[in-house]
Coordinates of C-alpha atoms and ligand atoms in Angstrom, one line a residue:
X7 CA 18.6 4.3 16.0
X8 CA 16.0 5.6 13.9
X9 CA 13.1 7.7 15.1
X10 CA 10.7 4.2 15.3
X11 CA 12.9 1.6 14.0
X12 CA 15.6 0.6 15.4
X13 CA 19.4 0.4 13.5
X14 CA 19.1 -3.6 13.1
X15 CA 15.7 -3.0 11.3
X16 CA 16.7 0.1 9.2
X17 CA 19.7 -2.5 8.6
X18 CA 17.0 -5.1 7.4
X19 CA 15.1 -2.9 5.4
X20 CA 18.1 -1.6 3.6
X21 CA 19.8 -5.6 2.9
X22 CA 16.0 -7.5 2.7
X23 CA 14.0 -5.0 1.6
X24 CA 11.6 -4.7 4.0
X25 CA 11.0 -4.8 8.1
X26 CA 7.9 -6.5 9.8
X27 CA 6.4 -6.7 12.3
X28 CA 6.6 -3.5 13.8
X29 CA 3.9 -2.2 16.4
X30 CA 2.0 1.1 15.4
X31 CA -1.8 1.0 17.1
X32 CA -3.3 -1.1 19.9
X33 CA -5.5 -4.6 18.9
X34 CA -8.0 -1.9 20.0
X35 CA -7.6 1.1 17.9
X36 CA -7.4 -1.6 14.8
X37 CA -10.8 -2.6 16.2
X38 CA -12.0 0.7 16.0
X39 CA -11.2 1.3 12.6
X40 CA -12.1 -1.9 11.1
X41 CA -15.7 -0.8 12.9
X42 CA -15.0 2.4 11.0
X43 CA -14.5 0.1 7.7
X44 CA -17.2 -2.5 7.8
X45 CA -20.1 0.4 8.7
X46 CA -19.2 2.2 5.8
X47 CA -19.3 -0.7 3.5
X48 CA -22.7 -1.8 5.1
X49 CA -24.0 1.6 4.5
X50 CA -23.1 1.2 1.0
X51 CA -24.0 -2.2 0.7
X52 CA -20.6 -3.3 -1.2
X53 CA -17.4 -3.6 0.1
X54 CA -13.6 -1.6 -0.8
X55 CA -12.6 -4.2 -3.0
X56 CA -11.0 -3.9 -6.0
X57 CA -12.4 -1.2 -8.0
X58 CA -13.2 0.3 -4.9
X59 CA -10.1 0.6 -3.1
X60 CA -8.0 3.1 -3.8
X61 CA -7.1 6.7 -1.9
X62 CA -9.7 5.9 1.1
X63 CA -7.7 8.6 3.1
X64 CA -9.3 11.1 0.7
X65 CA -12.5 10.2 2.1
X66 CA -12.4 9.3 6.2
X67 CA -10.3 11.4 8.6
X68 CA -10.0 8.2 10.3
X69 CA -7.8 6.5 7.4
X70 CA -5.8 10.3 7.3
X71 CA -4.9 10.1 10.5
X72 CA -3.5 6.8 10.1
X73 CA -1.4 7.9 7.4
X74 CA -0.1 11.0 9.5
X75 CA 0.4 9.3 12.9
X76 CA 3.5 9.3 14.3
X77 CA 3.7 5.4 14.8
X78 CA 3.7 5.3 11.2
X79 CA 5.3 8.2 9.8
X80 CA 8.2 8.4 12.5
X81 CA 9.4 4.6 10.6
X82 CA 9.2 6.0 7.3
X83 CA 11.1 8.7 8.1
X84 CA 13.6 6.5 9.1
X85 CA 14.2 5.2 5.4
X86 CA 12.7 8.2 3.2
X87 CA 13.7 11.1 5.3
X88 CA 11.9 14.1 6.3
X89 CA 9.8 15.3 3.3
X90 CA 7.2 12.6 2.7
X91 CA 3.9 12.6 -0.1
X92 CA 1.3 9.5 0.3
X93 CA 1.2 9.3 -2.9
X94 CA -1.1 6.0 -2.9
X95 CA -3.6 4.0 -1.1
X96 CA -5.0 0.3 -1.8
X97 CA -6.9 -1.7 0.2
X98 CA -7.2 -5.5 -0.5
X99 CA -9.7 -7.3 2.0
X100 CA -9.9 -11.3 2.3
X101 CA -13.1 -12.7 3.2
X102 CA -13.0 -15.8 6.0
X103 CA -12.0 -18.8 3.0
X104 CA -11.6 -16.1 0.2
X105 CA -9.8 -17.4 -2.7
X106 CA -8.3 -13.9 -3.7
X107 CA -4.7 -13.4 -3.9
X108 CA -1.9 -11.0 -5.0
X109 CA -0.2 -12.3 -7.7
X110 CA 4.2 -12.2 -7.3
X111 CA 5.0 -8.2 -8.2
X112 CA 6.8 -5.2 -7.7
X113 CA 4.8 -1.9 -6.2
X114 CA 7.0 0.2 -8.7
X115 CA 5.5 -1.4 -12.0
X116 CA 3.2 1.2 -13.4
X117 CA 3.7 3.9 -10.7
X118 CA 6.4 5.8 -13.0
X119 CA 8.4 7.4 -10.2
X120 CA 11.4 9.2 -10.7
X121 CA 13.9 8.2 -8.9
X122 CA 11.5 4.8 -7.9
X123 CA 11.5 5.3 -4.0
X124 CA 8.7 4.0 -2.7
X125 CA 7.8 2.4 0.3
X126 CA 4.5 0.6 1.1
X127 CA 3.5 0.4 5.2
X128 CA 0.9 -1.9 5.5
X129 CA -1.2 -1.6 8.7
X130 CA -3.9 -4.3 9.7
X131 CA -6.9 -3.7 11.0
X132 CA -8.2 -7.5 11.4
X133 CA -5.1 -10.2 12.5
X134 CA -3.1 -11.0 9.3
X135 CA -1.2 -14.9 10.3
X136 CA 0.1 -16.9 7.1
X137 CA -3.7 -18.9 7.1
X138 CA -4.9 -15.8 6.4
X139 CA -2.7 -14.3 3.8
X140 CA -0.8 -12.2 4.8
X141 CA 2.3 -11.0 2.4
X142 CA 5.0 -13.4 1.7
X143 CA 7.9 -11.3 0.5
X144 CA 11.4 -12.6 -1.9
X145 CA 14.3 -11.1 0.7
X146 CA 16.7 -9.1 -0.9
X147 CA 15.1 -8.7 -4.4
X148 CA 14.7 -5.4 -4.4
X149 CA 18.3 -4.9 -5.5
X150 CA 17.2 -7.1 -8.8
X151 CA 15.7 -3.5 -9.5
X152 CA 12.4 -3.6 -12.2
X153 CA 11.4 -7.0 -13.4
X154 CA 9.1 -7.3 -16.2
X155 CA 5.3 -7.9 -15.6
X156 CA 2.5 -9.6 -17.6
X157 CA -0.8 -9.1 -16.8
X158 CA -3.0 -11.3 -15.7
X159 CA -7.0 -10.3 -15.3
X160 CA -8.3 -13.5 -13.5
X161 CA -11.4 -13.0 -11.5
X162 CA -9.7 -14.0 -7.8
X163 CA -6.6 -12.1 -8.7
X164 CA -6.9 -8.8 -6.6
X165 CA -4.5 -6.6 -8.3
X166 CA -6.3 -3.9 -10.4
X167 CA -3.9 -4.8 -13.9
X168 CA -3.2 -8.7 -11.9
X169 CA 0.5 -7.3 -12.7
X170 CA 2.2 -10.3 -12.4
X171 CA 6.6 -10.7 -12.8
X172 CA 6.7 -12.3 -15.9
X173 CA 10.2 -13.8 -16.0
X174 CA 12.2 -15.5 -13.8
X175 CA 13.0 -15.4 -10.6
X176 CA 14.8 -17.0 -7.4
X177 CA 12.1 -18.0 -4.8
X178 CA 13.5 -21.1 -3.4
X179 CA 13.6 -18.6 -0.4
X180 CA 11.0 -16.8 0.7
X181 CA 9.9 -14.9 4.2
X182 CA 6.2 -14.6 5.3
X183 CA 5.5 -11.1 7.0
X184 CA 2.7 -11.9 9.4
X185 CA 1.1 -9.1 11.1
X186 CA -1.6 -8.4 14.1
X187 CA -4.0 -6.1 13.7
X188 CA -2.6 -3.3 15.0
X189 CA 1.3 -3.9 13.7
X190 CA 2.5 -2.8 10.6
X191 CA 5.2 -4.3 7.9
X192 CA 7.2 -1.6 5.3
X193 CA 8.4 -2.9 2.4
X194 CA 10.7 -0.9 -0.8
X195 CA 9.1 -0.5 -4.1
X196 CA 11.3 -3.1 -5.9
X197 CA 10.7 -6.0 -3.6
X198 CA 9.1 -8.7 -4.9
X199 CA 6.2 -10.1 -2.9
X200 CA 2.7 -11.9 -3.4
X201 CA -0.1 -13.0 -0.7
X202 CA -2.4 -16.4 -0.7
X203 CA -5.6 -17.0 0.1
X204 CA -7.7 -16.2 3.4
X205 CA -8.2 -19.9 4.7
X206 CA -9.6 -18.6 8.6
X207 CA -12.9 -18.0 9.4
X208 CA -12.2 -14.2 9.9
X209 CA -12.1 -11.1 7.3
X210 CA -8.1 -10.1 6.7
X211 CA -8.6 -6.7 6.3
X212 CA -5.1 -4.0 6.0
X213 CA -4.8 -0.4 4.6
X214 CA -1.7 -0.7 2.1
X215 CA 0.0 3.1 1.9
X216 CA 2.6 4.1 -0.1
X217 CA 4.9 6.6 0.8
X218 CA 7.3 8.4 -1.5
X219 CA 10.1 11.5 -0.9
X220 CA 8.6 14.6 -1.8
X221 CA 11.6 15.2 -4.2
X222 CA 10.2 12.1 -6.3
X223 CA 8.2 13.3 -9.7
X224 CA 5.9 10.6 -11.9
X225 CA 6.8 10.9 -15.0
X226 CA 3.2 10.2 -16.3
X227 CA 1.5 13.2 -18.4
X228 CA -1.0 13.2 -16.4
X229 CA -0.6 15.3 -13.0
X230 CA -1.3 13.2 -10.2
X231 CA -2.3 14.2 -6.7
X232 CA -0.7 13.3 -3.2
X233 CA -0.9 14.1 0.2
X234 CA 1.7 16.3 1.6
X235 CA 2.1 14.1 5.4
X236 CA 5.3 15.4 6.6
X237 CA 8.1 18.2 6.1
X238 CA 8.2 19.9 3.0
X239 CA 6.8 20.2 -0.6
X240 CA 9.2 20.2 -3.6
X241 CA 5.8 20.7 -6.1
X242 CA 6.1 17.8 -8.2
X243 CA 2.0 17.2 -7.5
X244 CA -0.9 18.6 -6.8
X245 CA -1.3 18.6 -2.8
X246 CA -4.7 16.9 -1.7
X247 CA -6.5 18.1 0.7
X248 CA -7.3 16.2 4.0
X249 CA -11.3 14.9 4.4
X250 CA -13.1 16.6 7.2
X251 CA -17.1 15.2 6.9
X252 CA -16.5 11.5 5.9
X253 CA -17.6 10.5 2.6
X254 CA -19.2 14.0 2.3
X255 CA -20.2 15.7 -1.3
X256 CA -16.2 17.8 -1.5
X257 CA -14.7 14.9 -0.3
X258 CA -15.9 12.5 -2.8
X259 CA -15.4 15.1 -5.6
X260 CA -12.1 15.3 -4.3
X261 CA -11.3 11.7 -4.5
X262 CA -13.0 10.9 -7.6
X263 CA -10.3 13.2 -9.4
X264 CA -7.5 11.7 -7.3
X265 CA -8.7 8.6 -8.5
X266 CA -9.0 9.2 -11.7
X267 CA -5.5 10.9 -12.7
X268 CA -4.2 7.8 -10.7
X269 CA -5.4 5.5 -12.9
X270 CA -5.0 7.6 -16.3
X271 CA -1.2 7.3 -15.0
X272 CA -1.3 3.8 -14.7
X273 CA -2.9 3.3 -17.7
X274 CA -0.3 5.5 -19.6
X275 CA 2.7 3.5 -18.0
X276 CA 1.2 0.1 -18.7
X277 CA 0.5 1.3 -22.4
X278 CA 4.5 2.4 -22.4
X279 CA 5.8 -0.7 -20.2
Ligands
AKG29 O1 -2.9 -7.0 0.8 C1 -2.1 -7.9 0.3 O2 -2.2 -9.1 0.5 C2 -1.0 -7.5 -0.5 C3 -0.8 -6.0 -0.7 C4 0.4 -5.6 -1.4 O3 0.8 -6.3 -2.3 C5 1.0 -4.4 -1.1 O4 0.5 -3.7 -0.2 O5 2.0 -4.0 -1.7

């Protein structure tokens, strides 16, 4: 028995490569932070979508406290251990009959971690059933290890690069990973897994966080940031530092930075790949 998961899904994670649905926040704390979502955006006038979606918690102390709570931290101890960076953020909203989707890939291509330990916890904030979406994951294939991705840049494709496995693969069987808004799913780095369209006549809207050990290094040039969230540091990046006014002037210098080394990273790997 874990701290949050229990031994049959720590089991699961480690054989299928990934555990869902597991509970973290109330249908009405999701509520609450969807609100907290969809005001910003209005106030904005445009919403986090791609281009606009990564490292949130670098601008609301709502989306940090997510990414430090208990609910979710106490299951990815569970399969990192005690020392964990956020060393990512994405968020990929559907629209009610949105024809975006997530491409088949692996969360590891272009990150450049050393060891690649990664695990992405992805929390809705709106109900995320199959209609909607919501990930559909190849069990087991994250002991294939790397696969080699293309790229594909159509318009509806929602991945910043469309990263897309580019050889192939065994998906005669495949698992969906519904969620409510308010559960969670964690997946590993290596597992390959895709999402469909929104078909429903409500917004599918989840925060996608990736955690790594904070004995992991990317082995980009460029010196990336990441939020120290449990235990100890082991100074392989420069520590953000949590937003206190939301989308105020620091913070958004802040993120802008963290932003931008993210993406000179991923830019360096994909030129490598
Ligand atoms: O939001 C989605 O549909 C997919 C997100 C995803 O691929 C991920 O979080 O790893």
């Amino acid at each position: 028995m874990g701290k949050k998961l229990s031994q049959d899904q720590i089991e699961h994670y480690k054989e299928k490569g990934y555990v869902s649905p597991v509970d973290a926040f109330t249908r009405e704390q999701a509520a609450g932070y969807l609100k907290e979502l969809e005001s910003f955006e209005a106030s904005q006038g445009r919403q986090l979508t791609k281009g606009f979606n990564f490292k949130p918690h670098l601008l609301f102390p709502w989306v940090d406290s997510i990414a430090r709570s208990p609910a979710v931290l106490d299951a990815v101890e569970d399969i990192l251990g005690p020392d964990i960076l956020l060393f990512h953020l994405s968020v990929w909203p559907k629209n009610a009959h949105d024809s975006a989707f997530i491409n088949w890939h692996q969360d590891a291509t272009y990150f450049g971690l050393a060891p690649s330990t990664q695990l992405t916890v992805w929390v809705a904030l709106s109900d995320a059933p199959v209609e909607a979406g919501c990930m559909e994951v190849v069990p087991g294939s994250q002991k294939l290890g790397q696969l080699h991705h293309g790229q594909n840049h159509t318009d509806n494709i929602l991945l910043s690069k469309g990263q897309t496995v580019d050889v192939p693969f065994d998906k005669s069987h495949t698992e969906f990973m519904p969620v409510s808004a308010g559960q969670m799913s964690l997946h590993d780095t290596f597992l390959v897994h895709a999402s469909g369209p929104n078909t429903t006549d409500h917004r599918r809207v989840g925060l996608g966080f990736s955690f790594i050990p904070a004995s992991s290094r990317c082995t980009s040039k460029t010196r990336l940031t990441a939020s120290l969230v449990r235990g100890k540091d082991h100074g392989n990046f420069d520590l953000e530092t949590p937003p206190v006014v939301a989308n105020g002037e620091a913070e958004r210098a802040l993120h802008a930075e963290a932003v931008r080394r993210f993406r000179a990273s991923n830019d360096e790997q994909a030129a490598a790949y």
